[in-house]
Coordinates of C-alpha atoms in Angstrom, one line a residue:
M1 CA 59.3 -28.1 83.3
P2 CA 59.1 -27.7 79.5
R3 CA 58.9 -24.2 78.3
P4 CA 56.3 -22.8 75.8
Y5 CA 57.2 -22.7 72.1
L6 CA 59.0 -19.4 71.3
L7 CA 57.5 -17.0 68.7
L8 CA 58.9 -17.1 65.2
P9 CA 59.4 -13.9 63.1
A10 CA 56.1 -12.3 62.2
L11 CA 55.3 -10.6 59.0
C12 CA 53.1 -7.5 58.4
L13 CA 49.5 -7.7 57.4
L14 CA 47.3 -5.6 55.1
G15 CA 46.9 -2.0 55.9
L16 CA 49.8 -1.4 58.2
T17 CA 52.5 1.2 57.5
G18 CA 55.6 -0.1 55.8
C19 CA 53.8 -3.2 54.5
G20 CA 53.0 -2.1 51.0
E21 CA 50.4 0.3 49.7
P22 CA 48.1 1.6 52.5
S23 CA 44.4 0.5 52.7
P24 CA 41.8 3.2 51.8
A25 CA 40.0 2.5 55.0
P26 CA 40.9 4.8 58.0
R27 CA 43.5 3.4 60.4
A28 CA 44.3 4.1 64.0
P29 CA 47.4 6.2 64.6
A30 CA 50.6 4.2 64.9
A31 CA 52.2 3.8 68.3
T32 CA 55.2 6.0 68.9
A33 CA 58.7 4.7 69.9
A34 CA 58.2 6.1 73.4
E35 CA 55.0 4.1 74.0
P36 CA 55.3 0.7 75.5
A37 CA 54.4 -2.2 73.2
P38 CA 50.8 -3.6 73.7
R39 CA 50.7 -6.9 75.6
A40 CA 50.1 -10.2 73.8
R41 CA 46.7 -11.8 74.1
D42 CA 46.0 -14.2 76.9
A43 CA 48.7 -16.9 76.7
Q44 CA 46.2 -19.7 77.2
A45 CA 44.2 -18.8 74.1
G46 CA 47.0 -17.9 71.8
G47 CA 46.6 -15.1 69.3
E48 CA 48.4 -12.1 67.8
A49 CA 51.1 -10.0 69.6
T50 CA 52.3 -6.6 68.4
V51 CA 55.7 -4.8 68.7
T52 CA 56.6 -1.3 68.0
I53 CA 59.4 -0.5 65.6
G54 CA 60.7 3.0 66.1
G55 CA 62.1 5.2 63.5
Q56 CA 63.2 8.9 63.2
D57 CA 59.9 10.2 62.0
E58 CA 57.3 7.5 62.6
A59 CA 56.5 4.3 64.4
E60 CA 55.2 1.1 62.8
T61 CA 53.1 -1.6 64.3
V62 CA 53.8 -5.1 63.2
Q63 CA 51.6 -8.1 63.9
R64 CA 52.6 -11.7 64.5
W65 CA 51.0 -14.9 65.6
T66 CA 51.7 -16.3 69.0
P67 CA 50.9 -20.1 69.4
P68 CA 48.9 -21.0 72.5
P69 CA 51.3 -22.4 75.1
V70 CA 51.3 -26.2 75.3
T71 CA 52.9 -28.3 78.1
I72 CA 53.7 -32.0 77.2
D73 CA 55.0 -34.5 79.6
P74 CA 57.8 -36.4 77.9
A75 CA 56.2 -39.6 79.0
E76 CA 53.0 -38.6 77.3
R77 CA 54.4 -37.7 73.8
A78 CA 52.5 -40.6 72.1
V79 CA 49.3 -39.3 73.6
A80 CA 50.2 -35.8 72.5
R81 CA 50.7 -37.1 68.9
R82 CA 47.3 -38.8 68.9
R83 CA 45.7 -35.6 70.2
A84 CA 47.4 -33.7 67.4
E85 CA 46.3 -36.1 64.8
Q86 CA 42.7 -36.1 66.1
A87 CA 42.6 -32.3 66.1
Q88 CA 44.0 -32.2 62.5
R89 CA 41.4 -34.6 61.3
E90 CA 38.7 -32.4 62.9
G91 CA 40.2 -29.3 61.3
Q92 CA 41.3 -27.8 64.6
L93 CA 44.6 -26.5 63.4
F94 CA 45.8 -23.5 65.4
E95 CA 43.2 -21.8 67.6
T96 CA 43.8 -23.3 71.0
S97 CA 46.4 -25.3 72.9
E98 CA 44.5 -28.5 71.8
S99 CA 44.8 -27.6 68.2
A100 CA 47.1 -29.6 65.9
I101 CA 49.8 -26.9 65.1
P102 CA 50.5 -25.9 68.7
L103 CA 50.8 -29.6 69.7
W104 CA 53.1 -30.4 66.8
L105 CA 55.2 -27.3 67.6
A106 CA 55.4 -28.3 71.2
L107 CA 56.5 -31.9 70.2
L108 CA 59.2 -30.4 68.0
E109 CA 60.3 -28.1 70.7
Q110 CA 61.1 -31.2 72.8
D111 CA 62.5 -33.2 70.0
P112 CA 63.5 -31.3 66.7
Q113 CA 64.1 -34.7 65.1
D114 CA 60.5 -35.9 65.7
R115 CA 59.6 -36.9 62.1
R116 CA 55.9 -37.6 62.8
A117 CA 55.6 -34.1 64.3
R118 CA 57.4 -32.5 61.4
D119 CA 55.2 -34.4 58.9
G120 CA 52.1 -33.5 60.8
L121 CA 53.1 -29.8 60.8
Q122 CA 53.7 -29.9 57.1
R123 CA 50.3 -31.5 56.5
A124 CA 48.7 -28.9 58.7
Q125 CA 50.4 -26.2 56.6
R126 CA 48.9 -27.7 53.4
Q127 CA 45.5 -27.8 55.1
L128 CA 45.8 -24.2 56.1
L129 CA 46.6 -23.2 52.5
V130 CA 43.5 -25.1 51.2
Q131 CA 41.4 -23.4 53.8
A132 CA 42.8 -20.0 53.0
R133 CA 42.2 -20.4 49.2
T134 CA 38.7 -21.5 49.9
L135 CA 38.1 -18.4 52.0
L136 CA 39.6 -16.2 49.3
A137 CA 37.2 -17.6 46.7
Q138 CA 34.2 -17.2 48.9
P139 CA 31.8 -14.6 47.3
Q140 CA 29.7 -13.9 50.4
Q141 CA 30.7 -12.3 53.7
Q142 CA 34.0 -11.4 52.2
R143 CA 35.2 -9.4 55.1
M144 CA 34.8 -12.2 57.6
A145 CA 36.3 -14.7 55.2
L146 CA 39.3 -12.4 54.5
A147 CA 39.8 -11.9 58.2
E148 CA 40.1 -15.7 58.6
A149 CA 42.4 -16.0 55.6
A150 CA 44.6 -13.2 57.0
Q151 CA 44.8 -15.1 60.3
I152 CA 45.8 -18.3 58.5
A153 CA 48.4 -16.4 56.5
L154 CA 49.9 -15.0 59.7
V155 CA 50.0 -18.5 61.2
L156 CA 51.7 -19.9 58.1
L157 CA 54.3 -17.1 58.0
T158 CA 55.0 -17.6 61.6
I159 CA 55.7 -21.3 61.4
A160 CA 57.2 -21.2 57.9
P161 CA 58.5 -17.7 57.2
D162 CA 60.5 -18.8 54.1
N163 CA 57.6 -20.8 52.5
E164 CA 56.8 -19.1 49.1
Q165 CA 53.2 -20.4 49.1
A166 CA 52.6 -18.7 52.5
R167 CA 54.2 -15.5 51.2
A168 CA 52.0 -15.6 48.1
L169 CA 49.0 -16.3 50.3
Q170 CA 49.8 -13.3 52.4
R171 CA 50.1 -11.1 49.3
Q172 CA 46.7 -12.5 47.9
V173 CA 45.1 -11.7 51.2
E174 CA 46.5 -8.2 51.2
V175 CA 45.2 -7.5 47.7
A176 CA 41.8 -9.1 48.4
Q177 CA 41.4 -7.0 51.6
R178 CA 42.3 -3.8 49.8
T179 CA 40.0 -4.8 46.9
V180 CA 37.1 -5.4 49.3
A181 CA 37.8 -2.1 51.0
F182 CA 37.7 -0.2 47.7
N183 CA 34.5 -2.0 46.7
R184 CA 32.8 -1.3 50.0
A185 CA 33.8 2.4 49.8
G186 CA 32.5 2.5 46.2
E187 CA 29.2 0.9 47.3
D188 CA 28.9 3.4 50.2
D189 CA 29.5 6.2 47.7
L190 CA 26.8 4.9 45.4
R191 CA 24.3 4.7 48.3
A192 CA 25.2 8.3 49.1
G193 CA 24.8 9.4 45.5
R194 CA 28.5 10.1 45.0
I195 CA 29.0 8.4 41.7
G196 CA 32.3 10.1 41.1
E197 CA 32.0 11.8 37.8
D198 CA 34.0 14.7 39.3
G199 CA 36.9 12.4 40.2
D200 CA 36.1 11.5 43.7
G201 CA 33.5 8.8 44.5
A202 CA 32.3 5.3 43.5
L203 CA 34.0 5.3 40.1
V204 CA 37.4 5.9 41.6
N205 CA 37.0 3.2 44.2
F206 CA 35.8 0.6 41.8
R207 CA 38.6 1.4 39.4
D208 CA 41.2 1.1 42.2
A209 CA 39.7 -2.3 43.0
L210 CA 40.0 -3.4 39.4
A211 CA 43.6 -2.1 39.3
L212 CA 44.3 -4.6 42.1
D213 CA 42.1 -7.4 40.7
P214 CA 41.2 -6.9 37.0
D215 CA 38.8 -9.8 37.1
N216 CA 37.0 -8.7 40.3
M217 CA 33.3 -9.3 39.6
R218 CA 32.1 -7.1 42.4
A219 CA 34.1 -4.1 41.1
R220 CA 32.8 -4.7 37.6
Q221 CA 29.2 -4.8 38.9
G222 CA 30.0 -1.6 40.8
L223 CA 31.1 0.1 37.7
A224 CA 27.9 -1.1 35.9
A225 CA 25.9 0.3 38.8
A226 CA 27.7 3.6 38.6
E227 CA 27.1 3.7 34.9
S228 CA 23.4 3.0 35.5
G229 CA 23.3 5.8 38.1
L230 CA 24.7 8.3 35.5
I231 CA 22.3 7.0 32.9
G232 CA 19.5 7.4 35.4
R233 CA 20.5 11.0 36.0
A234 CA 20.5 11.5 32.2
E235 CA 17.0 10.2 31.9
I236 CA 15.7 12.2 34.9
A237 CA 17.2 15.4 33.2
A238 CA 15.6 14.4 29.9
R239 CA 12.2 14.0 31.5
A240 CA 12.6 17.4 33.1
G241 CA 13.3 18.8 29.6
D242 CA 17.0 19.5 30.3
F243 CA 18.5 17.7 27.4
A244 CA 21.8 19.5 27.7
A245 CA 22.3 18.1 31.2
A246 CA 21.0 14.7 29.9
G247 CA 23.8 14.8 27.2
T248 CA 26.4 15.6 29.8
W249 CA 25.4 12.8 32.1
L250 CA 25.3 10.3 29.2
A251 CA 28.7 11.4 28.1
E252 CA 30.0 10.8 31.6
A253 CA 28.3 7.4 31.6
S254 CA 30.0 6.5 28.3
K255 CA 33.4 6.9 29.9
V256 CA 32.7 4.3 32.6
R257 CA 33.1 1.1 30.5
D258 CA 34.4 0.6 27.0
A259 CA 31.8 -0.1 24.3
A260 CA 29.0 -0.7 26.7
T261 CA 25.7 -1.4 24.8
T262 CA 23.8 0.2 27.6
I263 CA 24.9 3.6 26.4
A264 CA 23.4 3.1 23.0
D265 CA 20.2 1.8 24.6
A266 CA 20.1 4.8 26.9
F267 CA 20.7 7.2 24.0
E268 CA 17.7 5.7 22.2
R269 CA 15.5 6.1 25.3
I270 CA 16.6 9.7 25.8
E271 CA 16.0 10.5 22.1
A272 CA 12.6 8.9 22.5
I273 CA 11.9 11.2 25.5
R274 CA 13.1 14.1 23.4
A275 CA 10.9 13.2 20.5
A276 CA 7.9 12.7 22.8
T277 CA 8.6 16.0 24.5
L278 CA 8.9 17.9 21.2
A279 CA 5.7 16.2 19.9
T280 CA 3.9 17.3 23.0
L281 CA 5.2 20.9 22.7
R282 CA 4.2 21.0 19.0
A283 CA 0.6 19.7 19.8
R284 CA 0.2 22.2 22.6
G285 CA 1.5 25.0 20.5
L286 CA -0.9 24.2 17.7
R287 CA -3.7 24.1 20.2
D288 CA -2.7 27.5 21.5
L289 CA -2.8 28.8 18.0
A290 CA -6.4 27.7 17.7
T291 CA -7.4 30.1 20.5
P292 CA -7.9 33.9 20.0
Q293 CA -5.0 34.9 22.3
G294 CA -2.8 31.9 21.9
L295 CA 0.0 33.3 19.7
K296 CA 2.2 34.3 22.7
A297 CA 1.7 30.9 24.4
A298 CA 2.5 29.1 21.2
G299 CA 5.7 31.2 20.9
E300 CA 6.7 30.1 24.3
K301 CA 6.2 26.4 23.3
L302 CA 8.4 27.1 20.3
E303 CA 11.2 28.6 22.4
Q304 CA 11.1 25.5 24.7
A305 CA 11.2 23.2 21.7
M306 CA 14.1 25.0 20.1
R307 CA 16.1 24.7 23.3
I308 CA 15.9 20.9 23.3
A309 CA 15.6 20.0 19.6
L310 CA 18.4 18.8 17.4
P311 CA 19.0 20.7 14.2
G312 CA 16.5 20.0 11.5
N313 CA 13.8 18.7 13.8
A314 CA 10.4 18.4 12.0
D315 CA 8.3 19.3 15.0
V316 CA 10.1 22.5 15.5
A317 CA 10.0 23.3 11.8
L318 CA 6.2 22.7 11.7
L319 CA 5.5 24.7 14.9
R320 CA 7.7 27.6 13.7
E321 CA 5.9 27.6 10.3
R322 CA 2.5 27.5 11.9
I323 CA 3.4 30.4 14.3
E324 CA 4.8 32.3 11.4
L325 CA 1.6 31.8 9.5
A326 CA -0.5 32.7 12.5
T327 CA 1.5 35.8 13.1
H328 CA 0.9 37.0 9.6
Y329 CA -2.3 35.3 8.6
G330 CA -4.1 34.0 11.7
S331 CA -5.7 30.7 10.9
F332 CA -5.3 31.3 7.1
R333 CA -2.6 30.6 4.5
P334 CA -1.2 32.9 1.9
G335 CA -3.1 32.4 -1.3
Q336 CA -6.0 30.7 0.4
V337 CA -9.5 31.3 -1.1
F338 CA -12.6 31.4 1.1
S339 CA -16.1 32.8 1.2
D340 CA -17.8 33.6 4.5
P341 CA -21.4 32.4 5.1
L342 CA -24.1 35.0 5.5
R343 CA -26.7 34.9 8.2
D344 CA -29.5 34.9 5.5
G345 CA -28.0 31.7 4.0
G346 CA -26.0 33.2 1.2
R347 CA -22.3 33.5 0.7
G348 CA -20.0 36.6 0.8
P349 CA -17.6 37.5 -2.0
R350 CA -14.8 35.0 -2.7
M351 CA -11.7 36.3 -0.9
K352 CA -8.0 35.6 -1.5
V353 CA -5.4 35.8 1.2
V354 CA -2.7 38.3 0.2
P355 CA 0.8 37.5 1.5
H356 CA 2.4 39.8 4.0
G357 CA 5.5 41.8 3.0
G358 CA 6.6 45.1 1.8
F359 CA 6.9 47.2 -1.4
Q360 CA 7.9 50.6 -2.7
M361 CA 4.7 52.6 -3.0
G362 CA 4.2 55.4 -5.5
A363 CA 6.0 56.6 -8.6
G364 CA 9.7 57.1 -9.1
L365 CA 11.2 60.6 -9.8
H366 CA 11.5 59.9 -13.5
E367 CA 8.5 57.7 -14.1
P368 CA 6.8 58.8 -17.4
G369 CA 3.2 60.2 -16.8
A370 CA 3.6 60.4 -13.0
S371 CA 2.4 63.4 -11.0
D372 CA 3.5 64.9 -7.7
A373 CA 0.4 63.4 -6.1
E374 CA 2.1 60.0 -6.5
R375 CA 5.3 61.0 -4.8
P376 CA 7.5 60.7 -2.8
S377 CA 7.9 57.0 -3.4
H378 CA 8.1 55.3 0.0
Y379 CA 8.5 51.9 1.5
V380 CA 5.4 50.3 3.0
R381 CA 5.4 47.0 4.9
F382 CA 2.5 44.8 6.0
E383 CA 3.4 42.8 9.0
R384 CA 0.2 40.9 8.6
G385 CA -1.6 39.6 5.5
F386 CA -5.1 40.4 4.6
A387 CA -7.8 39.0 2.4
M388 CA -9.0 40.9 -0.7
A389 CA -12.0 40.1 -2.8
M390 CA -10.9 38.3 -6.0
T391 CA -13.3 40.5 -8.1
E392 CA -15.1 43.7 -7.8
V393 CA -18.4 43.6 -6.0
T394 CA -21.1 42.5 -8.4
V395 CA -24.6 43.8 -9.1
A396 CA -26.0 40.6 -7.6
D397 CA -23.9 41.0 -4.4
F398 CA -25.1 44.6 -4.0
A399 CA -28.7 43.7 -4.7
R400 CA -28.7 41.4 -1.8
F401 CA -27.5 44.2 0.5
V402 CA -30.0 46.7 -0.9
K403 CA -32.9 44.3 -0.3
A404 CA -31.8 43.0 3.1
A405 CA -30.9 46.5 4.5
N406 CA -33.7 48.3 2.7
A407 CA -31.0 50.6 1.5
R408 CA -31.3 53.6 -0.8
P409 CA -27.9 54.3 -2.4
R410 CA -26.8 57.7 -3.4
A411 CA -27.7 57.6 -7.2
T412 CA -31.1 56.1 -6.3
R413 CA -31.9 59.0 -4.0
R414 CA -30.4 61.6 -6.3
G415 CA -32.0 60.1 -9.4
H416 CA -29.0 60.4 -11.8
S417 CA -25.4 59.3 -12.4
I418 CA -22.5 59.7 -14.9
V419 CA -22.7 57.4 -17.9
Y420 CA -21.0 57.0 -21.2
D421 CA -22.9 58.6 -24.1
E422 CA -22.3 56.6 -27.3
R423 CA -23.7 59.3 -29.5
S424 CA -21.3 62.0 -28.3
G425 CA -18.5 59.8 -27.1
N426 CA -18.4 61.7 -23.8
F427 CA -19.4 61.0 -20.2
I428 CA -22.6 62.8 -19.2
R429 CA -25.1 63.0 -16.3
R430 CA -28.2 60.9 -17.1
S431 CA -31.4 60.7 -15.1
G432 CA -32.8 57.4 -13.9
V433 CA -29.4 55.8 -13.6
D434 CA -28.4 54.0 -10.3
W435 CA -26.6 50.9 -9.1
Q436 CA -28.7 48.6 -11.3
S437 CA -27.4 50.3 -14.4
D438 CA -24.6 49.6 -16.8
Y439 CA -21.9 51.9 -18.0
D440 CA -24.2 53.5 -20.5
G441 CA -27.3 53.6 -18.3
G442 CA -28.8 50.4 -19.6
R443 CA -29.7 47.5 -17.4
A444 CA -26.7 45.8 -15.9
L445 CA -26.2 42.1 -15.7
A446 CA -26.1 40.3 -12.4
N447 CA -22.4 39.3 -12.8
Q448 CA -21.2 42.8 -13.9
P449 CA -19.3 44.9 -11.4
V450 CA -21.7 47.2 -9.5
M451 CA -21.1 50.9 -10.6
H452 CA -22.9 54.2 -10.0
V453 CA -22.2 53.8 -6.3
S454 CA -20.6 56.5 -4.0
V455 CA -17.8 55.7 -1.5
R456 CA -20.4 55.9 1.3
D457 CA -22.6 53.3 -0.5
A458 CA -19.5 51.1 -0.7
E459 CA -18.9 51.6 3.1
A460 CA -22.5 50.8 3.8
Y461 CA -22.2 47.6 2.0
A462 CA -19.0 46.7 3.9
N463 CA -20.8 47.4 7.2
W464 CA -23.7 45.2 6.3
L465 CA -21.5 42.4 5.1
S466 CA -19.6 42.6 8.4
E467 CA -22.9 42.3 10.3
Q468 CA -23.9 39.3 8.2
T469 CA -20.7 37.4 8.6
G470 CA -19.4 38.5 12.0
R471 CA -16.1 39.5 10.3
S472 CA -14.5 42.8 9.6
Y473 CA -15.0 43.9 6.0
R474 CA -14.0 47.3 4.7
L475 CA -12.6 49.2 1.8
P476 CA -8.9 48.6 1.1
S477 CA -6.4 51.3 1.9
E478 CA -4.5 52.9 -1.0
A479 CA -1.4 51.0 0.1
E480 CA -3.3 47.7 0.2
F481 CA -4.7 48.3 -3.3
E482 CA -1.5 49.2 -4.9
Y483 CA 0.4 46.4 -3.1
A484 CA -2.2 43.8 -4.4
A485 CA -2.3 45.4 -7.9
R486 CA 1.5 45.1 -8.2
A487 CA 1.4 41.5 -6.9
G488 CA 5.2 41.5 -6.2
A489 CA 6.1 43.4 -9.4
S490 CA 7.8 46.9 -9.3
G491 CA 7.3 48.2 -12.8
R492 CA 5.4 51.1 -14.2
Y493 CA 2.2 49.1 -14.8
P494 CA 0.6 46.3 -12.7
W495 CA 2.1 43.7 -15.1
G496 CA 5.6 45.4 -15.2
D497 CA 7.3 47.8 -17.6
A498 CA 6.0 46.4 -20.9
G499 CA 4.2 49.2 -22.9
V500 CA 1.4 46.8 -23.9
P501 CA -0.6 44.6 -21.5
P502 CA -0.1 40.8 -21.8
P503 CA -2.9 39.2 -23.8
D504 CA -6.1 38.5 -21.8
S505 CA -4.8 40.4 -18.8
G506 CA -7.7 42.9 -18.3
N507 CA -10.3 45.3 -19.7
F508 CA -8.1 48.3 -20.8
T509 CA -8.4 50.9 -23.5
G510 CA -6.9 49.1 -26.4
S511 CA -6.5 50.3 -30.0
L512 CA -8.3 47.2 -31.1
D513 CA -11.4 47.9 -29.0
V514 CA -14.5 49.2 -30.9
S515 CA -17.7 50.7 -29.6
P516 CA -21.2 49.6 -30.7
T517 CA -21.2 52.4 -33.3
G518 CA -17.6 51.9 -34.4
R519 CA -15.8 54.4 -32.2
R520 CA -12.2 53.7 -31.3
W521 CA -10.0 55.2 -28.5
A522 CA -7.8 58.1 -29.4
N523 CA -5.3 57.3 -26.6
A524 CA -5.0 53.6 -26.0
F525 CA -2.6 50.7 -25.8
I526 CA -1.4 50.1 -29.3
G527 CA -2.2 46.6 -30.6
Y528 CA -4.3 45.5 -27.5
G529 CA -7.9 44.5 -27.6
D530 CA -10.1 42.8 -25.0
G531 CA -13.4 42.7 -26.8
Y532 CA -15.2 45.0 -24.4
W533 CA -16.4 48.6 -24.8
G534 CA -17.6 49.3 -21.3
A535 CA -17.3 47.2 -18.1
A536 CA -16.9 43.5 -18.5
P537 CA -18.5 40.9 -16.2
V538 CA -16.1 40.2 -13.3
G539 CA -13.5 37.5 -13.6
M540 CA -13.5 37.4 -17.4
F541 CA -9.7 38.0 -17.7
K542 CA -6.7 36.2 -16.3
P543 CA -5.9 37.1 -12.6
N544 CA -2.7 38.7 -11.6
A545 CA 0.2 36.8 -9.9
W546 CA -1.8 36.8 -6.6
G547 CA -5.0 35.5 -8.0
L548 CA -6.9 38.9 -8.2
H549 CA -8.9 39.9 -11.2
D550 CA -9.3 43.4 -12.8
M551 CA -6.9 45.2 -10.4
G552 CA -5.7 47.4 -13.3
G553 CA -8.8 47.7 -15.4
N554 CA -12.5 47.2 -15.8
L555 CA -13.5 49.8 -13.1
S556 CA -11.6 52.2 -11.0
E557 CA -12.3 51.4 -7.4
W558 CA -13.0 53.4 -4.2
V559 CA -10.4 53.0 -1.4
A560 CA -10.7 54.0 2.2
D561 CA -8.2 56.9 2.2
C562 CA -9.0 60.6 2.1
W563 CA -7.3 62.5 -0.6
H564 CA -3.8 64.0 0.1
A565 CA -1.9 65.9 -2.5
S566 CA 1.2 63.9 -1.9
Y567 CA 2.6 61.0 0.1
R568 CA 4.5 63.2 2.6
R569 CA 3.9 61.8 6.1
A570 CA 1.9 58.9 4.6
P571 CA 1.6 55.8 6.9
S572 CA 4.4 53.3 6.4
D573 CA 2.4 50.3 7.7
G574 CA -0.2 50.3 4.9
A575 CA -3.1 51.7 7.0
A576 CA -5.6 54.0 5.4
W577 CA -4.7 57.7 5.6
F578 CA -8.1 59.0 6.8
N579 CA -9.2 62.2 8.2
P580 CA -12.7 62.1 9.8
G581 CA -15.2 64.3 7.8
C582 CA -13.2 64.6 4.6
R583 CA -15.1 64.8 1.4
A584 CA -12.3 64.3 -1.1
R585 CA -11.6 60.5 -1.4
V586 CA -9.4 58.4 -3.6
I587 CA -10.0 56.0 -6.5
R588 CA -7.3 53.6 -7.6
G589 CA -6.8 51.3 -10.6
G590 CA -7.4 52.0 -14.3
N591 CA -10.8 51.4 -15.9
W592 CA -12.2 50.4 -19.3
A593 CA -12.1 54.1 -20.4
N594 CA -8.8 55.3 -18.9
A595 CA -5.8 56.5 -20.9
P596 CA -2.7 54.2 -20.6
E597 CA -1.0 56.7 -18.2
Q598 CA -4.0 56.2 -15.9
T599 CA -3.5 52.4 -15.9
R600 CA -0.1 52.7 -14.2
A601 CA 0.2 51.0 -10.8
A602 CA 0.9 54.2 -9.0
W603 CA -2.0 56.2 -10.6
R604 CA -4.4 57.8 -8.1
Q605 CA -7.1 60.3 -8.4
S606 CA -9.3 62.5 -6.1
Q607 CA -13.1 62.1 -6.2
D608 CA -15.8 63.8 -4.2
S609 CA -17.4 61.2 -1.8
D610 CA -20.8 61.7 -3.5
T611 CA -19.5 60.9 -7.0
T612 CA -21.2 58.1 -8.8
S613 CA -20.1 57.0 -12.3
G614 CA -20.1 54.2 -14.9
R615 CA -16.4 54.0 -14.4
I616 CA -16.1 53.5 -10.6
G617 CA -16.9 50.4 -8.6
F618 CA -15.3 48.8 -5.5
R619 CA -14.1 45.7 -3.9
L620 CA -13.5 44.8 -0.2
V621 CA -10.8 43.5 2.1
R622 CA -11.2 41.5 5.3
G623 CA -9.0 41.3 8.3
I624 CA -7.6 37.8 9.1

């Protein structure tokens, strides 16, 4: 009886120990040398058999193809050839005993010189190569296709172990199977969120796949998906306001593929998110600043914006500037001019916002003309700006108060005040003089500074104005007055150290001034003249550097402080130094009849709180 065709040498397949680089997929433990070799598949169906090759330290399992057994009656060889040809035409090449290759092999077993069988077997090999290459090129269901291609390679290597095309096919199958395994592992990593930026995950698997097959489209698409995943993380971080993390993720994404345009597009999207976030923080911060207690909330918005902004960002700069302004000026700006409306339909005095800052208050140790009352010189800082009236309160301003409040100022009640007497050239008490009077007791003009008012009259006006406007008006502190009078300068006089005032700078005692009867000052600024003997209408002269008129001349002015003989223990924050019930108060600033030494920026003088005079007026400040 004819015997079955014997097995030819088998070659190893993908993923088995000793057959090249191992597959990344898990494999079953290899059989040991002591274990019996597994049996071949059913001999009727044909298939793969395995043998165990023992070594000192390990065992290796090797696969080979076993043709299904075929029995051919020598008298029926022609019939067997026709069956083989038919199977070959139908593409049934090796699977069963009725397939072409088992039949050709059986015919050659009986007659190795059978040229038709040998030719048929060669044609079958070529058909298998075509089938295998088609399977390798199949883009879908790759694992099944590769399994079939691997089976074909095993068949070819079994029947033609020295065929170079079969060996090349086996190598192609091995690479393809490993590539698919890497791609599948990478895709599993992507689904699990393991992109692999830390060196273990999808990126590693896809790169390993491309190392085997540089043109593998599936691996390239996998890298693109991994890159998209990293970009997605960057955008999620950006939307959460964590732009540091967004930058880190985008940097990782940029390493995935060379010169990918997607990175530039992602960067633009993230910068757009950053810009929108900063614009929102700026808008919310500015809204906070419009509320009474919003400064802290606006500061928190600025801190958030500074954490995420790039250097030089305009939104951060604007919000910082507005918070800085709000911190020191509320809703105002330094240098801003405004006038509050009154409830009766009028307007309050024109106010100027004085910048916040610090200065050295008082006279230096060696300042000519200074007294101990002006020392020690000390540093005062205003953490918040304030608004000061641009001029002294006018007669018209005060008249509105007297009428509306039905007030009776001190000189009116008392019936007299101190005026300049032209005949004697001295200051005397004169009856019938009050707030409506000029420096000499005559009728004052509406635009002249109000005089002949006590400090309590001035405070009563400030209280009335506060009620009318709903704002806090008051007399300035000594520190506020000197700070505003100096306007950033630090010299002996409000304008600096020059011994003569600049032209048109104020109403001072000048050697060129002449009284109505031809009197001149005995002690005056040499060569200076302003055209006035007595108080001038407000705002007639140039303002100082901060836009305030008559701070060093025209009238001396009441301030809020009580009199103290020196500045020892004086407040350093610019607040008024006030003791409830004190009668001795302070006037500041030179007037139209002061000696030059009394025009100095540090000059101060004590006055009884009931004093009224043709040389003393006042102006107000307002909190902002």
